[in-house]
Short mmCIF file of N, CA and C in Angstrom, two decimals:
data_model
loop_
_atom_site.label_atom_id
_atom_site.label_comp_id
_atom_site.label_asym_id
_atom_site.label_seq_id
_atom_site.Cartn_x
_atom_site.Cartn_y
_atom_site.Cartn_z
N MET S 1 -17.54 -0.51 -55.96
CA MET S 1 -16.95 -1.74 -56.42
C MET S 1 -15.43 -1.56 -56.40
N THR S 2 -14.75 -2.61 -55.97
CA THR S 2 -13.29 -2.59 -55.92
C THR S 2 -12.75 -3.64 -56.87
N TRP S 3 -11.77 -3.23 -57.67
CA TRP S 3 -11.12 -4.17 -58.58
C TRP S 3 -9.97 -4.82 -57.85
N LYS S 4 -9.83 -6.14 -58.00
CA LYS S 4 -8.70 -6.83 -57.40
C LYS S 4 -8.34 -8.04 -58.24
N HIS S 5 -7.15 -8.50 -58.03
CA HIS S 5 -6.64 -9.67 -58.75
C HIS S 5 -7.35 -10.91 -58.22
N PRO S 6 -7.67 -11.88 -59.09
CA PRO S 6 -8.40 -13.08 -58.66
C PRO S 6 -7.71 -13.86 -57.54
N SER S 7 -6.37 -13.78 -57.45
CA SER S 7 -5.67 -14.53 -56.41
C SER S 7 -5.53 -13.73 -55.10
N SER S 8 -6.04 -12.51 -55.07
CA SER S 8 -5.97 -11.69 -53.85
C SER S 8 -6.87 -12.29 -52.77
N PRO S 9 -6.43 -12.19 -51.51
CA PRO S 9 -7.27 -12.73 -50.42
C PRO S 9 -8.57 -11.93 -50.30
N VAL S 10 -9.57 -12.60 -49.80
CA VAL S 10 -10.87 -11.97 -49.59
C VAL S 10 -10.73 -10.92 -48.49
N THR S 11 -11.27 -9.74 -48.73
CA THR S 11 -11.23 -8.71 -47.70
C THR S 11 -12.25 -9.01 -46.61
N LYS S 12 -11.82 -8.81 -45.38
CA LYS S 12 -12.70 -9.07 -44.24
C LYS S 12 -13.42 -7.79 -43.86
N LYS S 13 -14.67 -7.94 -43.51
CA LYS S 13 -15.43 -6.81 -43.00
C LYS S 13 -15.44 -6.91 -41.48
N PHE S 14 -15.06 -5.82 -40.86
CA PHE S 14 -15.00 -5.81 -39.40
C PHE S 14 -16.27 -5.24 -38.81
N LYS S 15 -16.68 -5.85 -37.75
CA LYS S 15 -17.87 -5.41 -37.04
C LYS S 15 -17.48 -4.21 -36.17
N VAL S 16 -18.25 -3.15 -36.27
CA VAL S 16 -17.97 -1.97 -35.45
C VAL S 16 -18.49 -2.22 -34.04
N GLN S 17 -17.61 -2.01 -33.06
CA GLN S 17 -17.99 -2.19 -31.68
C GLN S 17 -17.92 -0.87 -30.94
N GLN S 18 -18.81 -0.73 -29.98
CA GLN S 18 -18.77 0.46 -29.15
C GLN S 18 -17.49 0.41 -28.32
N SER S 19 -16.86 1.57 -28.16
CA SER S 19 -15.61 1.59 -27.41
C SER S 19 -15.86 1.32 -25.93
N VAL S 20 -14.81 0.88 -25.28
CA VAL S 20 -14.87 0.57 -23.87
C VAL S 20 -14.87 1.86 -23.06
N THR S 21 -15.75 1.95 -22.10
CA THR S 21 -15.79 3.09 -21.20
C THR S 21 -15.20 2.66 -19.87
N LYS S 22 -14.34 3.49 -19.34
CA LYS S 22 -13.74 3.18 -18.05
C LYS S 22 -14.43 3.99 -16.96
N VAL S 23 -14.50 3.40 -15.80
CA VAL S 23 -15.03 4.10 -14.64
C VAL S 23 -14.01 3.98 -13.51
N MET S 24 -14.03 4.95 -12.62
CA MET S 24 -13.15 4.89 -11.46
C MET S 24 -13.99 4.53 -10.25
N ALA S 25 -13.60 3.46 -9.60
CA ALA S 25 -14.32 3.01 -8.41
C ALA S 25 -13.38 3.02 -7.22
N THR S 26 -13.88 3.50 -6.10
CA THR S 26 -13.16 3.41 -4.83
C THR S 26 -13.92 2.39 -4.00
N VAL S 27 -13.21 1.36 -3.56
CA VAL S 27 -13.85 0.24 -2.86
C VAL S 27 -13.23 0.09 -1.47
N PHE S 28 -14.09 -0.02 -0.48
CA PHE S 28 -13.66 -0.31 0.89
C PHE S 28 -14.27 -1.65 1.25
N TRP S 29 -13.44 -2.57 1.74
CA TRP S 29 -13.91 -3.90 2.03
C TRP S 29 -13.12 -4.49 3.19
N ASP S 30 -13.66 -5.54 3.76
CA ASP S 30 -12.95 -6.28 4.79
C ASP S 30 -13.18 -7.77 4.53
N SER S 31 -12.79 -8.60 5.47
CA SER S 31 -12.90 -10.05 5.27
C SER S 31 -14.35 -10.53 5.14
N ARG S 32 -15.30 -9.71 5.56
CA ARG S 32 -16.71 -10.10 5.49
C ARG S 32 -17.40 -9.61 4.23
N GLY S 33 -16.75 -8.73 3.47
CA GLY S 33 -17.37 -8.25 2.24
C GLY S 33 -17.18 -6.76 2.03
N MET S 34 -17.91 -6.25 1.06
CA MET S 34 -17.78 -4.84 0.68
C MET S 34 -18.53 -3.95 1.67
N ILE S 35 -17.87 -2.86 2.04
CA ILE S 35 -18.48 -1.89 2.95
C ILE S 35 -18.98 -0.69 2.16
N LEU S 36 -18.22 -0.27 1.16
CA LEU S 36 -18.62 0.88 0.36
C LEU S 36 -18.03 0.76 -1.04
N LEU S 37 -18.85 1.02 -2.03
CA LEU S 37 -18.41 1.14 -3.42
C LEU S 37 -18.81 2.54 -3.88
N ASP S 38 -17.83 3.33 -4.27
CA ASP S 38 -18.09 4.70 -4.70
C ASP S 38 -17.61 4.83 -6.14
N ILE S 39 -18.52 5.13 -7.05
CA ILE S 39 -18.19 5.32 -8.47
C ILE S 39 -18.08 6.81 -8.73
N LEU S 40 -16.96 7.23 -9.30
CA LEU S 40 -16.76 8.63 -9.63
C LEU S 40 -17.61 8.98 -10.85
N PRO S 41 -18.52 9.96 -10.71
CA PRO S 41 -19.35 10.33 -11.86
C PRO S 41 -18.52 10.84 -13.03
N LYS S 42 -19.00 10.57 -14.22
CA LYS S 42 -18.32 11.00 -15.44
C LYS S 42 -18.09 12.52 -15.40
N GLY S 43 -16.89 12.94 -15.71
CA GLY S 43 -16.57 14.37 -15.76
C GLY S 43 -16.07 14.94 -14.44
N GLU S 44 -16.19 14.18 -13.34
CA GLU S 44 -15.69 14.67 -12.06
C GLU S 44 -14.25 14.24 -11.85
N SER S 45 -13.53 15.01 -11.04
CA SER S 45 -12.15 14.69 -10.71
C SER S 45 -12.08 14.05 -9.33
N PHE S 46 -11.14 13.14 -9.19
CA PHE S 46 -10.89 12.53 -7.89
C PHE S 46 -9.86 13.40 -7.19
N ASN S 47 -10.33 14.17 -6.22
CA ASN S 47 -9.44 15.07 -5.49
C ASN S 47 -9.70 14.90 -4.00
N ALA S 48 -9.01 15.70 -3.19
CA ALA S 48 -9.15 15.56 -1.74
C ALA S 48 -10.58 15.81 -1.27
N ASP S 49 -11.25 16.79 -1.86
CA ASP S 49 -12.64 17.06 -1.46
C ASP S 49 -13.53 15.85 -1.72
N ARG S 50 -13.38 15.28 -2.90
CA ARG S 50 -14.18 14.10 -3.26
C ARG S 50 -13.84 12.93 -2.34
N TYR S 51 -12.55 12.74 -2.04
CA TYR S 51 -12.14 11.63 -1.19
C TYR S 51 -12.67 11.81 0.23
N CYS S 52 -12.67 13.02 0.73
CA CYS S 52 -13.20 13.28 2.08
C CYS S 52 -14.70 13.00 2.14
N GLU S 53 -15.42 13.33 1.07
CA GLU S 53 -16.85 12.99 1.01
C GLU S 53 -17.03 11.47 1.05
N THR S 54 -16.14 10.77 0.36
CA THR S 54 -16.19 9.31 0.34
C THR S 54 -15.90 8.75 1.73
N LEU S 55 -14.94 9.35 2.44
CA LEU S 55 -14.63 8.91 3.80
C LEU S 55 -15.82 9.13 4.74
N ASP S 56 -16.56 10.22 4.53
CA ASP S 56 -17.78 10.45 5.32
C ASP S 56 -18.78 9.32 5.09
N ARG S 57 -18.97 8.94 3.83
CA ARG S 57 -19.90 7.84 3.51
C ARG S 57 -19.38 6.52 4.07
N LEU S 58 -18.06 6.34 4.03
CA LEU S 58 -17.47 5.12 4.59
C LEU S 58 -17.78 5.02 6.08
N ARG S 59 -17.58 6.09 6.79
CA ARG S 59 -17.83 6.09 8.24
C ARG S 59 -19.30 5.74 8.52
N HIS S 60 -20.20 6.31 7.75
CA HIS S 60 -21.63 6.00 7.90
C HIS S 60 -21.89 4.51 7.64
N ASN S 61 -21.30 3.99 6.56
CA ASN S 61 -21.52 2.58 6.21
C ASN S 61 -20.90 1.63 7.23
N VAL S 62 -19.74 1.99 7.78
CA VAL S 62 -19.13 1.14 8.81
C VAL S 62 -20.05 1.07 10.02
N ARG S 63 -20.60 2.20 10.43
CA ARG S 63 -21.54 2.22 11.57
C ARG S 63 -22.74 1.31 11.31
N ARG S 64 -23.24 1.35 10.08
CA ARG S 64 -24.44 0.59 9.72
C ARG S 64 -24.14 -0.90 9.50
N LYS S 65 -23.06 -1.20 8.78
CA LYS S 65 -22.78 -2.58 8.40
C LYS S 65 -21.90 -3.34 9.39
N ARG S 66 -21.07 -2.62 10.15
CA ARG S 66 -20.15 -3.26 11.09
C ARG S 66 -20.24 -2.57 12.45
N PRO S 67 -21.39 -2.70 13.13
CA PRO S 67 -21.56 -2.02 14.41
C PRO S 67 -20.40 -2.35 15.37
N GLY S 68 -19.89 -1.33 16.02
CA GLY S 68 -18.81 -1.51 16.99
C GLY S 68 -17.42 -1.44 16.40
N LEU S 69 -17.29 -1.54 15.09
CA LEU S 69 -15.96 -1.55 14.48
C LEU S 69 -15.24 -0.21 14.63
N LEU S 70 -15.97 0.88 14.57
CA LEU S 70 -15.32 2.19 14.73
C LEU S 70 -14.67 2.32 16.10
N ARG S 71 -15.29 1.73 17.14
CA ARG S 71 -14.70 1.79 18.48
C ARG S 71 -13.44 0.94 18.58
N SER S 72 -13.44 -0.20 17.90
CA SER S 72 -12.28 -1.09 17.99
C SER S 72 -11.16 -0.70 17.04
N GLY S 73 -11.47 0.10 16.03
CA GLY S 73 -10.43 0.60 15.14
C GLY S 73 -10.59 0.16 13.70
N VAL S 74 -10.49 1.12 12.82
CA VAL S 74 -10.56 0.87 11.38
C VAL S 74 -9.20 1.23 10.80
N VAL S 75 -8.69 0.35 9.97
CA VAL S 75 -7.39 0.57 9.33
C VAL S 75 -7.61 0.58 7.82
N LEU S 76 -7.11 1.62 7.16
CA LEU S 76 -7.19 1.73 5.71
C LEU S 76 -5.80 1.58 5.12
N GLN S 77 -5.72 1.06 3.92
CA GLN S 77 -4.44 1.01 3.21
C GLN S 77 -4.50 2.01 2.07
N HIS S 78 -3.55 2.92 2.07
CA HIS S 78 -3.46 3.97 1.06
C HIS S 78 -2.14 3.91 0.34
N ASP S 79 -2.13 4.38 -0.90
CA ASP S 79 -0.86 4.71 -1.53
C ASP S 79 -0.65 6.20 -1.28
N ASN S 80 0.35 6.79 -1.92
CA ASN S 80 0.62 8.20 -1.64
C ASN S 80 0.03 9.12 -2.71
N ALA S 81 -1.11 8.74 -3.27
CA ALA S 81 -1.80 9.60 -4.24
C ALA S 81 -2.18 10.91 -3.55
N THR S 82 -2.17 11.98 -4.31
CA THR S 82 -2.42 13.32 -3.77
C THR S 82 -3.71 13.41 -2.93
N PRO S 83 -4.85 12.86 -3.37
CA PRO S 83 -6.05 12.95 -2.53
C PRO S 83 -5.89 12.26 -1.17
N HIS S 84 -5.04 11.22 -1.11
CA HIS S 84 -4.83 10.49 0.14
C HIS S 84 -3.91 11.24 1.09
N THR S 85 -3.02 12.08 0.55
CA THR S 85 -2.01 12.75 1.38
C THR S 85 -2.30 14.23 1.59
N ALA S 86 -3.39 14.72 1.06
CA ALA S 86 -3.74 16.14 1.21
C ALA S 86 -3.98 16.48 2.69
N LYS S 87 -3.71 17.72 3.04
CA LYS S 87 -3.88 18.17 4.42
C LYS S 87 -5.30 17.92 4.91
N ARG S 88 -6.28 18.27 4.10
CA ARG S 88 -7.69 18.07 4.49
C ARG S 88 -7.98 16.60 4.78
N THR S 89 -7.46 15.71 3.94
CA THR S 89 -7.68 14.27 4.14
C THR S 89 -7.03 13.81 5.43
N LYS S 90 -5.79 14.21 5.65
CA LYS S 90 -5.08 13.80 6.87
C LYS S 90 -5.80 14.28 8.12
N GLU S 91 -6.31 15.51 8.08
CA GLU S 91 -7.05 16.05 9.23
C GLU S 91 -8.33 15.25 9.48
N LEU S 92 -9.03 14.90 8.41
CA LEU S 92 -10.27 14.13 8.56
C LEU S 92 -9.98 12.72 9.09
N LEU S 93 -8.93 12.08 8.58
CA LEU S 93 -8.56 10.75 9.05
C LEU S 93 -8.22 10.79 10.54
N GLU S 94 -7.51 11.83 10.95
CA GLU S 94 -7.16 11.98 12.36
C GLU S 94 -8.43 12.23 13.20
N HIS S 95 -9.30 13.09 12.70
CA HIS S 95 -10.56 13.39 13.41
C HIS S 95 -11.41 12.13 13.58
N TYR S 96 -11.49 11.31 12.55
CA TYR S 96 -12.27 10.07 12.60
C TYR S 96 -11.52 8.92 13.27
N LYS S 97 -10.26 9.15 13.62
CA LYS S 97 -9.41 8.13 14.26
C LYS S 97 -9.27 6.88 13.37
N LEU S 98 -9.06 7.12 12.08
CA LEU S 98 -8.83 6.03 11.14
C LEU S 98 -7.33 5.89 10.95
N ASP S 99 -6.82 4.69 11.14
CA ASP S 99 -5.39 4.43 10.97
C ASP S 99 -5.09 4.11 9.51
N ILE S 100 -3.88 4.43 9.10
CA ILE S 100 -3.46 4.20 7.71
C ILE S 100 -2.26 3.27 7.68
N ILE S 101 -2.33 2.28 6.81
CA ILE S 101 -1.17 1.46 6.47
C ILE S 101 -0.72 1.96 5.11
N PRO S 102 0.47 2.55 5.03
CA PRO S 102 0.90 3.07 3.73
C PRO S 102 1.25 1.95 2.76
N HIS S 103 0.99 2.19 1.50
CA HIS S 103 1.39 1.26 0.43
C HIS S 103 1.97 2.11 -0.68
N PRO S 104 3.29 2.07 -0.86
CA PRO S 104 3.92 2.95 -1.85
C PRO S 104 3.38 2.72 -3.26
N THR S 105 3.20 3.83 -3.99
CA THR S 105 2.80 3.75 -5.39
C THR S 105 3.87 2.98 -6.15
N HIS S 106 3.46 2.16 -7.08
CA HIS S 106 4.35 1.35 -7.92
C HIS S 106 5.17 0.34 -7.11
N SER S 107 4.68 -0.02 -5.94
CA SER S 107 5.37 -1.02 -5.13
C SER S 107 5.24 -2.38 -5.80
N PRO S 108 6.31 -3.19 -5.77
CA PRO S 108 6.20 -4.53 -6.34
C PRO S 108 5.36 -5.46 -5.47
N ASP S 109 5.13 -5.07 -4.22
CA ASP S 109 4.30 -5.89 -3.34
C ASP S 109 2.83 -5.73 -3.75
N LEU S 110 2.12 -6.82 -3.68
CA LEU S 110 0.70 -6.76 -4.01
C LEU S 110 -0.10 -6.19 -2.85
N ALA S 111 -1.00 -5.30 -3.17
CA ALA S 111 -1.95 -4.82 -2.17
C ALA S 111 -3.03 -5.89 -2.04
N PRO S 112 -3.68 -6.01 -0.90
CA PRO S 112 -4.74 -7.01 -0.75
C PRO S 112 -5.81 -6.93 -1.84
N SER S 113 -6.12 -5.72 -2.29
CA SER S 113 -7.14 -5.58 -3.35
C SER S 113 -6.70 -6.22 -4.65
N ASP S 114 -5.39 -6.19 -4.93
CA ASP S 114 -4.89 -6.81 -6.16
C ASP S 114 -5.19 -8.30 -6.16
N PHE S 115 -5.13 -8.91 -5.01
CA PHE S 115 -5.31 -10.36 -4.92
C PHE S 115 -6.75 -10.76 -4.63
N HIS S 116 -7.39 -10.08 -3.68
CA HIS S 116 -8.70 -10.52 -3.20
C HIS S 116 -9.89 -9.81 -3.84
N LEU S 117 -9.67 -8.70 -4.54
CA LEU S 117 -10.80 -7.95 -5.08
C LEU S 117 -10.79 -7.91 -6.60
N PHE S 118 -9.68 -7.44 -7.19
CA PHE S 118 -9.66 -7.20 -8.63
C PHE S 118 -9.80 -8.48 -9.45
N GLY S 119 -9.16 -9.56 -9.03
CA GLY S 119 -9.27 -10.82 -9.76
C GLY S 119 -10.70 -11.33 -9.82
N PRO S 120 -11.35 -11.51 -8.65
CA PRO S 120 -12.75 -11.95 -8.68
C PRO S 120 -13.67 -10.98 -9.41
N LEU S 121 -13.42 -9.68 -9.28
CA LEU S 121 -14.25 -8.69 -9.96
C LEU S 121 -14.12 -8.82 -11.48
N MET S 122 -12.90 -8.99 -11.97
CA MET S 122 -12.68 -9.14 -13.41
C MET S 122 -13.32 -10.43 -13.93
N ARG S 123 -13.23 -11.50 -13.14
CA ARG S 123 -13.87 -12.76 -13.56
C ARG S 123 -15.39 -12.59 -13.60
N TYR S 124 -15.94 -11.86 -12.65
CA TYR S 124 -17.38 -11.63 -12.60
C TYR S 124 -17.85 -10.77 -13.77
N LEU S 125 -17.09 -9.71 -14.08
CA LEU S 125 -17.50 -8.78 -15.14
C LEU S 125 -17.07 -9.22 -16.53
N GLY S 126 -16.13 -10.14 -16.63
CA GLY S 126 -15.59 -10.54 -17.92
C GLY S 126 -16.66 -10.97 -18.91
N GLY S 127 -16.64 -10.36 -20.08
CA GLY S 127 -17.57 -10.72 -21.14
C GLY S 127 -18.95 -10.10 -21.03
N LYS S 128 -19.23 -9.40 -19.94
CA LYS S 128 -20.55 -8.77 -19.79
C LYS S 128 -20.59 -7.47 -20.56
N LYS S 129 -21.75 -7.17 -21.11
CA LYS S 129 -21.95 -5.94 -21.87
C LYS S 129 -22.99 -5.10 -21.17
N PHE S 130 -22.75 -3.81 -21.16
CA PHE S 130 -23.66 -2.88 -20.50
C PHE S 130 -24.13 -1.85 -21.51
N GLU S 131 -25.40 -1.56 -21.49
CA GLU S 131 -25.98 -0.59 -22.43
C GLU S 131 -25.64 0.84 -22.05
N ASP S 132 -25.54 1.10 -20.75
CA ASP S 132 -25.22 2.45 -20.30
C ASP S 132 -24.44 2.34 -18.98
N GLU S 133 -24.07 3.49 -18.43
CA GLU S 133 -23.24 3.50 -17.23
C GLU S 133 -24.01 3.14 -15.97
N ASP S 134 -25.32 3.18 -16.01
CA ASP S 134 -26.10 2.85 -14.82
C ASP S 134 -26.16 1.35 -14.64
#
């Protein structure tokens, strides 16, 4: 029991909510839709090895979802994050003949994903609740 003055405002009880969990997603898409969505498992680091594995999956998905595109050329847009600029990554990109359009980190210019992906994704996910990460 708490003693208070009769003119004191009523104390509000707050509902306890589960904290927000963040996930890291790497998304590859084109004008026709998503080609690959890669979710980084909890506890794993996003490094050059992980990114190269993702590029392997991307190449497989491009072959399956966009037949002929690998022959005509695939262009990726990267910032200068360490996994994107690592020697192993550069060698794999060259081996797969994937071209890169650089996008400087903290650039004031919007990347296409900022405009065409993140907005619709946030509107789609807004207000939804998930019981677990799956």
